[in-house]
Amino acid sequence: MSDSTDSRAIALGANRWITDSRVYNLVWLGRWIERAQTIARVVRWAARQDLDWGSQGLETVLGMAASIRGVNVGPGDTALEMMLTRDSSASLRGCLVAARFNATHVAPVEVIRVIGAAIELMDAQGPPITTPEGVGDLMDRVLPTLEELHATIEEAWFHSAPLSEEEVYRRFVQQQQQ
Amino acid sequence: MVAASAKGVRFYSEWQDSGGRVRPHYAGLAEAAGGLGSGGLAGRWDSARRRVDLEAVTFYLDPGSYRVMPTDFLPRVIPLEHWETIAAGVSQRIRAINRFLADLYNGGQDVVPDEVIYTSQYFYPEVQGFRPPKDVFVHIYGVDLVHLGDGRYVALEDNLRIPSGISYQLKAVGLAAEILPEFTDGYEILSYDIRDSYLNMFRSLSGNPEPVCVLLTDGKYGAAFFEHRYLSDLLGIPLVEGPDLYVGQDGRVYVRTLDRDIPVDVIYRRVEDLDLFVPGLRGAYLEGKVALVNGIGTGAADDKLVFLWVPQMIERYLGEAPVLEQAVSYNLADLDSRRYVLENLDGLVIKTRQGYGGLGVFVMPDLGAAYKARVANNILQNPLMFIAQETLDFSQHMVFNEQSGSLEPRHIDLRVFAAQSGDGSVSVFPGGLTRVALPGSRITNNSSGGLCKPTWVVR
């Protein structure tokens, strides 16, 4: 093992190598977050459209939205539950849970924490919300958390502490050697 | 705040003596907890639990189902004089076991009967004749101890394949210090750094002074994935999954990255079935192309029946008397032992030889008659599959019950971790993972629903 040609070794840090599994988890983290945001926006839009019609109307609008997204609302199901809390990749909560699994593999703890906070908001509700006002209020709280997630990702991944001169030089030398 | 009285209780209480007086090394904690009161403690526990939840300090029992590690933040305190005995005993065990494994796979051992070795699921004949770097098979070691009282610690089992839990130990201690800072007042807690010990150990296994090291995980749904990620971050080594690695034409192991494929010197593996994750990895290790932490074949000494002979290993290979006692155990293949066990089932614990995580552990005094009969029948059918141990009335520790607002006693054990480098030196990390059984149970394993607890060694 003494003939290793790579001197980057331990000191290089865990997060510098972009392995297949990191790419996979990064891509899916992005997709789940995007999907969660889309669902939250659609639900908020539906809740606002529906304010005059009551719960029945909200269910109708969300049923159409679900259908457009390819989600089948079966007999005994409600579109609201399928879009918000059902334990599946079609729901907002399901997307956030899936995003958190990917984040535990690849994201800084700050990102994991914000996803957790969004899930916490969803779980903090007592009995299921059915009124358009309640649904709209919940989405008004969840969406800013998801927007905070973007800022956190930006901060954690792209604005980390500046590199020391020594580190910049070390990387330069390594690059030349390669 | 109400603490359950120790009077009339038959188990040793870490927290208080038989007269119900708080032990001297717990006086500071008892005062701090009393100062906060039930409401204050409940609030802090709530904050701590939220941190654990938001930061994904997880231990999954069901893959794909998010579950955080249940933790009681009231620290366990181990006096330094107790710790010195523990550390000496743990160091002795890992050194003796490594000497035994080197002997076992190189044809010379005569400590453990052959029929025991050859019936062990984790004895790998293909390892025979193989000498790992510096003859060390087990680099990271965990031993489960219980405290019977007054500094008498007894070994229950050795963990030699993929000992798990050190990250939960570090996280629990760190969180307790942040969320309950008043608890540490007046205590001088032994601190330690596993990073340097681990990295120096990795270096010692490779001829390369700057080895390329990776941590091989079974993925984000694995039970202890939090630990894999935590250690990868702490050690600064990439976290890789099976498909990230491959064995090249030259027999070396490579990690695929977007830049290029990089040869790997040391794999800190957290998976058991190596070839399932990376085809050819076992062969690469046996050809000396890569170092594995821990090596292949260590499970032969992890077998709960082989455990019976660890004291003899210590005497044979180190020429020393064992520092730590171990639970009195019985080989059920032996007719007299089997007869004794079947006649005295009520006072014994029956374990399957290869079980882990609390699976296959039957605490007979805690079982009903029908269940006992089933276990006895299984012993008669497959005596070589089980061992028996005397049931130990091991210690209890106070746990804060948020519902009742009181402190309640629960059984605890202690998993102590150690690392052995290629130069033979051993680091035993002060403290360990204290695991707490559920109410009415003596099974402390986290896989069986047990909690963990921060652990301090204090001067």
XYZ file of C-alpha atoms in Angstrom:
637
model
C 0.000 0.000 0.000
C 2.976 2.294 0.133
C 2.750 3.022 -3.586
C -0.442 5.058 -3.288
C -0.330 7.726 -5.933
C -2.827 9.912 -4.188
C -1.544 12.110 -1.428
C -4.842 13.866 -0.841
C -5.639 11.396 1.871
C -7.229 12.127 5.160
C -6.619 15.841 5.297
C -8.659 16.502 2.199
C -11.892 16.169 4.088
C -14.996 14.102 3.697
C -16.923 16.576 1.626
C -14.429 17.195 -1.157
C -14.917 14.026 -3.128
C -17.999 13.857 -5.275
C -18.761 10.161 -5.300
C -21.654 8.471 -7.099
C -23.644 8.157 -3.886
C -23.134 11.834 -3.055
C -24.348 12.824 -6.508
C -27.354 10.531 -6.208
C -28.337 11.967 -2.842
C -27.719 15.555 -3.929
C -29.911 15.164 -6.999
C -32.712 13.563 -5.045
C -32.439 16.064 -2.224
C -33.024 18.804 -4.786
C -35.880 16.978 -6.458
C -37.729 16.259 -3.209
C -37.404 19.838 -2.015
C -38.600 21.163 -5.346
C -41.525 18.757 -5.300
C -42.406 19.738 -1.719
C -42.420 23.407 -2.664
C -44.602 22.791 -5.676
C -47.151 20.882 -3.635
C -47.170 23.559 -0.930
C -47.763 26.267 -3.531
C -50.530 24.322 -5.263
C -52.269 23.643 -1.945
C -51.986 27.275 -0.889
C -53.325 28.407 -4.245
C -56.239 25.990 -3.947
C -56.997 27.144 -0.412
C -57.045 30.773 -1.498
C -59.217 30.088 -4.547
C -61.647 28.277 -2.426
C -62.203 30.574 0.484
C -65.801 31.272 -0.473
C -66.774 27.681 -1.225
C -65.915 25.898 1.998
C -64.300 22.510 2.563
C -66.175 20.717 -0.184
C -64.921 23.144 -2.757
C -61.367 22.911 -1.472
C -61.488 19.154 -1.855
C -62.769 19.527 -5.436
C -60.026 21.952 -6.428
C -57.334 19.861 -4.769
C -58.743 16.734 -6.408
C -58.222 18.378 -9.800
C -54.733 19.534 -8.807
C -53.900 16.026 -7.628
C -55.166 14.578 -10.847
C -52.987 16.945 -12.894
C -50.004 15.764 -10.833
C -50.896 12.136 -11.545
C -52.102 11.382 -8.025
C -55.154 9.163 -7.885
C -57.558 9.999 -5.108
C -59.325 6.722 -4.375
C -62.670 6.176 -2.692
C -62.294 6.846 1.011
C -59.278 9.106 0.445
C -59.280 12.861 0.527
C -57.218 14.928 -1.863
C -56.149 17.158 1.014
C -54.698 14.264 2.989
C -53.049 12.803 -0.113
C -51.432 16.136 -0.927
C -50.414 17.069 2.616
C -49.803 14.263 5.051
C -50.225 10.832 3.490
C -47.156 8.648 3.987
C -46.245 8.643 0.310
C -44.117 10.531 -2.164
C -47.230 12.341 -3.411
C -47.652 14.335 -0.223
C -45.848 17.385 1.047
C -44.830 15.606 4.228
C -43.729 12.533 2.287
C -41.470 14.671 0.095
C -39.937 16.365 3.104
C -39.300 13.027 4.820
C -37.632 11.685 1.680
C -35.577 14.878 1.365
C -34.420 14.478 4.947
C -33.146 10.961 4.265
C -31.103 12.256 1.334
C -29.935 15.204 3.409
C -28.665 12.944 6.200
C -26.302 11.465 3.659
C -25.050 14.532 1.957
C -26.128 17.847 3.475
C -24.707 19.931 6.305
C -26.595 19.697 9.578
C -28.060 23.185 9.059
C -29.959 21.911 6.024
C -31.153 18.797 7.858
C -32.366 21.031 10.664
C -34.497 23.244 8.400
C -36.116 20.258 6.702
C -36.841 18.887 10.172
C -38.401 22.214 11.159
C -40.739 22.078 8.145
C -41.796 18.541 9.072
C -42.274 19.687 12.647
C -44.651 22.401 11.429
C -46.702 19.809 9.614
C -46.737 17.489 12.623
C -47.525 20.237 15.122
C -51.093 20.402 13.839
C -53.574 18.767 16.163
C -56.595 17.294 14.421
C -56.382 17.302 10.603
C -57.091 20.734 9.122
C -59.920 20.793 6.622
C -60.924 24.428 6.315
C -59.438 26.509 3.518
C -58.349 29.120 6.064
C -56.523 26.541 8.177
C -54.842 24.999 5.161
C -53.846 28.425 3.825
C -52.403 29.419 7.203
C -50.384 26.222 7.437
C -48.945 26.709 3.953
C -48.158 30.322 4.831
C -45.929 28.953 7.583
C -44.433 26.032 5.665
C -43.497 27.918 2.501
C -41.225 30.479 4.217
C -39.458 27.568 5.952
C -38.846 25.976 2.579
C -37.573 29.293 1.267
C -35.265 29.462 4.275
C -34.007 26.087 3.156
C -32.763 27.582 -0.094
C -30.901 30.279 1.808
C -29.435 27.685 4.163
C -28.246 25.515 1.294
C -26.733 28.557 -0.389
C -24.991 29.569 2.818
C -23.818 26.098 3.845
C -22.538 24.970 0.470
C -21.440 28.066 -1.324
C -20.434 30.551 1.337
C -18.356 28.548 3.772
C -15.451 30.179 5.571
C -12.740 31.495 3.239
C -9.800 29.172 2.702
C -6.512 29.971 4.398
C -3.582 30.983 2.179
C -1.860 27.754 3.112
C -4.850 25.704 1.988
C -5.149 27.604 -1.292
C -1.464 26.951 -1.999
C -1.760 23.297 -1.031
C -4.649 22.819 -3.434
C -2.815 24.641 -6.175
C 0.186 22.316 -5.801
C -2.075 19.275 -5.843
C -3.801 20.475 -8.955
C -0.454 20.929 -10.677
C 0.627 17.439 -9.652
C -2.487 15.962 -11.181
C -38.466 16.217 42.676
C -39.123 12.685 43.836
C -36.545 9.939 43.449
C -37.559 6.358 44.023
C -36.094 5.122 47.309
C -33.362 2.498 47.219
C -34.580 0.918 50.435
C -35.626 -2.673 49.975
C -34.409 -2.715 46.367
C -32.146 -5.644 45.513
C -30.278 -3.988 42.656
C -27.263 -1.782 43.188
C -28.168 1.849 42.572
C -25.527 4.002 40.897
C -27.305 7.106 42.183
C -27.854 6.403 45.869
C -26.764 4.030 48.602
C -28.930 1.445 50.325
C -30.022 4.072 52.844
C -31.379 6.286 50.071
C -28.545 8.844 50.374
C -27.174 10.224 47.126
C -23.669 8.875 46.504
C -20.902 11.487 46.851
C -20.026 11.550 43.124
C -23.679 12.244 42.291
C -24.148 15.008 44.860
C -23.501 17.815 42.365
C -25.860 16.342 39.785
C -28.581 15.754 42.365
C -28.273 19.362 43.507
C -28.401 20.711 39.949
C -31.390 18.527 39.070
C -33.141 19.523 42.294
C -32.497 23.180 41.499
C -34.191 22.839 38.136
C -37.125 20.909 39.556
C -39.417 18.639 37.553
C -40.708 21.458 35.361
C -37.230 22.751 34.590
C -35.925 19.306 33.766
C -38.918 18.568 31.545
C -38.265 21.799 29.632
C -34.601 20.958 29.119
C -35.443 17.407 28.059
C -37.870 18.828 25.555
C -35.196 21.140 24.104
C -32.698 18.321 23.927
C -35.172 15.993 22.249
C -35.985 18.658 19.688
C -32.280 19.057 18.914
C -31.893 15.313 18.517
C -34.912 15.246 16.219
C -33.931 18.230 14.079
C -30.306 17.144 13.765
C -31.301 13.616 12.832
C -29.481 11.778 15.611
C -31.169 8.635 14.466
C -31.142 4.952 15.206
C -33.546 3.154 12.911
C -35.332 0.015 13.982
C -37.324 -0.165 10.793
C -35.562 0.837 7.557
C -37.180 3.878 6.015
C -38.974 4.857 9.196
C -37.411 7.926 10.787
C -36.613 7.365 14.448
C -34.287 9.295 16.707
C -32.117 7.686 19.354
C -34.068 7.829 22.627
C -31.818 9.463 25.196
C -31.993 10.258 28.881
C -29.765 13.256 29.531
C -29.096 12.673 33.220
C -25.411 11.682 33.090
C -23.929 8.535 34.504
C -20.845 9.280 36.566
C -17.971 6.825 36.819
C -15.337 7.626 39.438
C -11.766 7.625 38.147
C -10.716 4.716 40.349
C -13.423 2.570 38.769
C -12.408 3.735 35.322
C -8.769 2.808 35.806
C -9.776 -0.790 36.434
C -12.160 -0.782 33.463
C -9.548 0.677 31.108
C -6.883 -1.808 32.195
C -9.304 -4.700 31.734
C -10.528 -3.542 28.331
C -7.004 -2.997 27.063
C -6.087 -6.468 28.230
C -9.034 -8.079 26.466
C -8.455 -6.496 23.046
C -4.743 -7.318 23.111
C -5.359 -10.938 24.077
C -8.153 -11.375 21.523
C -5.956 -10.013 18.738
C -3.167 -12.396 19.683
C -5.683 -15.232 19.691
C -7.034 -14.331 16.238
C -3.551 -14.093 14.754
C -2.839 -17.517 16.240
C -6.191 -18.949 15.150
C -5.785 -18.024 11.499
C -2.158 -19.009 11.402
C -2.577 -22.488 12.665
C -1.344 -22.413 16.235
C -4.139 -21.774 18.675
C -5.035 -24.438 21.220
C -6.974 -22.341 23.708
C -10.469 -22.880 22.297
C -11.568 -26.416 21.309
C -11.685 -26.989 17.557
C -15.331 -28.058 17.593
C -16.230 -24.669 19.009
C -14.263 -22.787 16.362
C -15.471 -24.877 13.445
C -19.107 -24.471 14.423
C -18.801 -20.701 14.624
C -20.723 -18.911 11.878
C -18.059 -16.223 11.647
C -14.990 -18.419 11.456
C -13.731 -17.940 7.890
C -11.458 -20.749 6.673
C -10.317 -18.606 3.740
C -8.584 -16.283 6.201
C -6.287 -19.078 7.378
C -2.688 -18.282 6.598
C -3.479 -14.566 6.252
C -1.667 -11.994 8.345
C -3.325 -8.568 8.374
C -1.217 -5.410 8.586
C 0.821 -5.637 11.790
C -1.085 -8.807 12.779
C -3.985 -6.790 14.179
C -7.426 -8.099 13.226
C -9.566 -6.062 15.622
C -8.816 -2.359 15.501
C -11.996 -0.981 16.978
C -13.388 -2.901 19.878
C -16.423 -2.600 22.116
C -17.103 -4.615 25.237
C -20.383 -4.691 27.152
C -19.961 -4.433 30.902
C -22.359 -4.386 33.789
C -21.688 -3.012 37.234
C -22.561 -5.191 40.189
C -21.637 -2.491 42.670
C -18.620 -0.986 44.414
C -16.424 -1.002 41.325
C -17.102 -4.618 40.348
C -17.561 -4.531 36.565
C -18.279 -7.753 34.718
C -17.908 -8.388 30.968
C -21.004 -9.766 29.242
C -19.817 -9.916 25.661
C -17.190 -8.672 23.236
C -18.060 -6.814 20.025
C -15.373 -7.420 17.450
C -16.995 -7.158 14.060
C -18.621 -3.727 13.728
C -18.902 -2.301 17.231
C -21.450 0.460 17.089
C -22.340 3.317 19.413
C -19.369 5.601 19.947
C -21.024 8.497 18.096
C -24.089 8.308 20.327
C -21.774 8.438 23.303
C -20.076 11.590 21.977
C -23.325 13.215 20.917
C -25.077 12.538 24.234
C -22.182 13.973 26.235
C -21.980 17.043 23.974
C -25.718 17.714 24.035
C -25.934 17.293 27.814
C -23.128 19.830 28.261
C -24.901 22.333 25.977
C -28.422 21.934 27.237
C -27.711 21.287 30.907
C -24.566 23.345 31.561
C -25.242 23.544 35.297
C -24.888 19.762 35.503
C -21.154 19.975 34.852
C -20.484 22.468 37.674
C -17.936 21.080 40.095
C -17.049 18.072 37.944
C -13.704 17.479 36.295
C -14.692 15.262 33.392
C -12.049 13.315 31.481
C -12.072 14.457 27.870
C -10.662 12.582 24.918
C -10.222 12.789 21.186
C -11.148 9.790 19.100
C -10.180 11.588 15.882
C -6.446 11.419 16.435
C -6.611 7.864 17.755
C -8.588 6.651 14.767
C -6.513 8.498 12.168
C -3.232 7.374 13.713
C -4.567 3.845 13.743
C -5.494 4.112 10.038
C -2.005 5.407 9.265
C -0.430 2.566 11.206
C -2.201 0.043 8.985
C -0.897 1.491 5.765
C 2.608 1.999 4.508
C 1.427 5.352 3.227
C 1.943 8.163 5.750
C -1.061 9.926 4.216
C -3.338 6.987 3.412
C -6.526 7.392 1.454
C -9.249 6.274 3.869
C -12.986 5.889 3.369
C -15.894 4.849 5.552
C -18.039 2.189 3.888
C -21.702 2.426 4.877
C -24.751 0.346 4.061
C -26.611 3.556 3.260
C -28.989 6.088 4.683
C -31.622 3.579 5.776
C -29.165 1.507 7.817
C -29.859 1.366 11.570
C -26.737 3.248 12.648
C -26.387 5.495 9.600
C -26.158 8.542 11.863
C -22.979 7.076 13.301
C -21.503 6.476 9.849
C -22.147 10.042 8.784
C -20.982 11.459 12.131
C -17.703 9.559 12.070
C -17.102 10.406 8.426
C -17.470 14.101 9.264
C -15.453 13.844 12.456
C -12.581 11.924 10.878
C -12.695 13.874 7.632
C -12.888 10.743 5.490
C -15.364 10.252 2.645
C -18.561 8.340 3.307
C -18.966 5.792 0.535
C -21.535 3.175 -0.376
C -20.841 -0.144 -2.068
C -21.305 1.109 -5.649
C -18.779 3.905 -5.017
C -16.022 1.311 -4.710
C -14.687 -1.277 -7.116
C -11.721 -3.602 -7.343
C -9.511 -2.660 -10.278
C -7.500 -4.795 -12.693
C -4.453 -4.354 -10.484
C -6.352 -5.817 -7.514
C -6.516 -2.508 -5.682
C -9.728 -0.942 -4.456
C -10.771 2.337 -6.069
C -13.341 4.935 -5.180
C -15.199 6.532 -8.069
C -15.352 10.309 -7.989
C -16.363 12.876 -10.557
C -12.691 13.902 -10.930
C -11.220 10.446 -11.347
C -10.956 7.089 -9.650
C -8.733 7.136 -6.585
C -6.993 4.112 -5.032
C -7.982 3.451 -1.435
C -5.563 2.349 1.282
C -7.840 1.856 4.282
C -11.547 1.051 4.443
C -13.282 1.645 7.747
C -16.086 -0.731 6.936
C -19.433 -0.575 8.684
C -20.953 -3.452 6.742
C -20.690 -7.182 7.321
C -21.148 -8.779 3.900
C -18.242 -7.202 2.077
C -18.544 -8.951 -1.265
C -22.235 -8.141 -1.409
C -21.418 -4.434 -1.285
C -18.157 -4.468 -3.238
C -17.566 -7.599 -5.309
C -13.994 -8.798 -4.856
C -13.294 -6.723 -1.753
C -12.659 -9.737 0.421
C -10.082 -11.038 -2.063
C -8.396 -7.633 -2.272
C -8.037 -7.593 1.507
C -6.637 -11.107 1.665
C -4.111 -10.200 -1.025
C -2.958 -7.251 1.078
C -4.171 -4.655 -1.415
C -6.252 -2.769 1.099
C -6.540 -2.594 4.891
C -9.908 -3.203 6.523
C -11.024 -1.881 9.878
C -11.971 -4.322 11.354
C -10.411 -7.209 9.501
C -12.217 -10.263 8.135
C -12.683 -13.209 10.452
C -12.855 -11.270 13.715
C -16.326 -12.685 14.306
C -14.759 -16.010 15.273
C -13.828 -14.414 18.598
C -17.070 -12.428 18.754
C -18.962 -15.702 19.058
C -20.632 -15.856 22.445
C -19.367 -19.378 23.039
C -15.754 -18.434 22.298
C -16.262 -15.671 24.903
C -15.972 -18.406 27.558
C -12.273 -18.755 26.814
C -11.236 -15.086 26.876
C -9.758 -15.377 30.416
C -7.593 -18.259 29.189
C -6.529 -16.145 26.174
C -5.402 -13.406 28.544
C -3.417 -15.853 30.646
C -1.911 -17.639 27.645
C -0.998 -14.699 25.428
C -0.291 -11.968 27.936
C 0.774 -14.036 30.928
C -1.490 -11.945 33.136
C -4.492 -12.589 35.343
C -7.696 -11.105 33.897
C -8.468 -7.680 35.346
C -12.187 -7.837 34.606
C -14.447 -10.641 35.671
C -16.808 -12.025 33.112
C -20.260 -13.510 33.463
C -20.183 -17.198 34.400
C -21.136 -18.961 31.189
C -21.914 -22.505 30.133
C -21.086 -24.443 27.002
C -24.268 -26.361 26.231
C -22.449 -28.887 24.086
C -20.998 -30.193 27.331
C -23.396 -32.757 28.795
C -22.902 -31.833 32.454
C -23.283 -28.122 31.708
C -26.393 -28.758 29.661
C -27.936 -30.791 32.463
C -27.122 -28.060 34.976
C -28.582 -25.385 32.706
C -31.812 -27.254 32.067
C -32.247 -27.855 35.786
C -31.536 -24.245 36.691
C -33.101 -22.299 33.855
C -34.774 -19.858 36.229
C -31.495 -18.250 37.188
C -29.945 -18.040 33.734
C -29.805 -15.989 30.589
C -29.818 -17.969 27.360
C -28.194 -16.394 24.301
C -27.827 -17.524 20.735
C -24.149 -17.674 19.826
C -24.310 -15.256 16.935
C -27.122 -12.984 18.107
C -26.642 -9.259 18.423
C -28.676 -6.175 19.221
C -30.544 -8.005 21.980
C -31.976 -10.520 19.518
C -31.795 -14.084 20.719
C -31.325 -13.102 24.370
C -33.695 -14.784 26.816
C -33.603 -13.563 30.409
C -35.239 -16.615 31.908
C -36.297 -15.135 35.280
C -38.312 -12.553 33.342
C -40.139 -15.053 31.091
C -43.384 -16.953 31.495
C -43.547 -20.749 31.866
C -44.594 -21.442 28.260
C -41.773 -19.345 26.847
C -39.269 -21.034 29.155
C -40.414 -24.438 27.918
C -39.904 -23.373 24.309
C -36.385 -22.164 25.033
C -35.566 -25.398 26.888
C -36.832 -27.394 23.928
C -34.663 -25.350 21.559
C -31.627 -26.010 23.726
C -32.266 -29.748 23.590
C -32.697 -29.650 19.813
C -29.686 -27.443 19.052
C -27.344 -27.254 22.035
C -24.506 -25.862 19.931
C -26.560 -22.833 18.941
C -26.802 -21.427 22.473
C -24.837 -20.506 25.524
C -26.107 -19.891 29.046
C -24.962 -17.221 31.474
C -25.763 -16.718 35.127
C -28.306 -13.923 35.482
C -26.639 -10.928 37.020
C -28.441 -8.461 39.223
C -26.651 -5.536 37.691
C -26.928 -1.901 38.568
C -29.688 0.590 38.017
C -29.492 4.310 37.342
C -32.008 7.083 37.697
C -33.808 8.145 34.540
C -35.972 11.248 34.356
C -39.563 10.336 33.565
C -41.114 13.346 31.841
C -44.658 12.125 32.342
C -44.446 11.645 36.093
C -41.767 14.293 36.651
C -39.803 11.913 38.855
C -36.552 10.013 38.735
C -36.983 6.293 38.230
C -34.458 3.447 38.409
C -33.691 1.410 35.290
C -31.072 -1.215 34.539
C -28.019 0.043 32.691
C -24.926 -1.412 31.114
C -21.823 0.159 29.646
C -20.280 -0.377 26.230
C -16.663 0.694 26.371
C -14.763 1.381 23.149
C -11.076 0.927 22.451
C -8.809 1.131 19.418
C -5.667 -0.879 18.793
C -3.123 0.491 16.362
C -0.736 -1.364 14.142
C 2.062 -0.652 16.622
C 0.110 -2.574 19.258
C -0.791 0.456 21.362
C -4.336 0.579 22.721
C -6.497 3.636 23.423
C -9.492 3.086 25.673
C -11.900 6.030 25.357
C -13.019 7.277 28.783
C -16.674 6.792 29.503
C -18.503 4.637 27.059
C -22.054 4.316 25.907
C -24.405 3.755 28.816
C -27.459 1.907 27.573
C -30.671 1.920 29.552
C -33.248 -0.878 29.583
C -36.954 -0.275 29.228
C -38.993 -0.454 32.450
C -39.141 -3.991 33.808
C -36.482 -5.268 31.424
C -32.787 -6.056 31.684
C -32.168 -5.925 27.936
C -30.397 -2.664 27.284
C -29.672 -2.944 23.559
C -30.688 0.051 21.489
C -31.938 -2.324 18.792
C -34.398 -3.630 21.366
C -35.704 -0.176 22.193
C -33.220 0.783 24.934
C -32.177 4.368 25.612
C -28.722 5.827 25.861
C -27.287 8.167 28.449
C -24.255 10.478 28.613
C -21.401 8.991 30.580
C -18.687 10.862 32.426
C -15.491 9.674 34.002
C -14.669 12.148 36.765
C -11.568 12.826 38.829
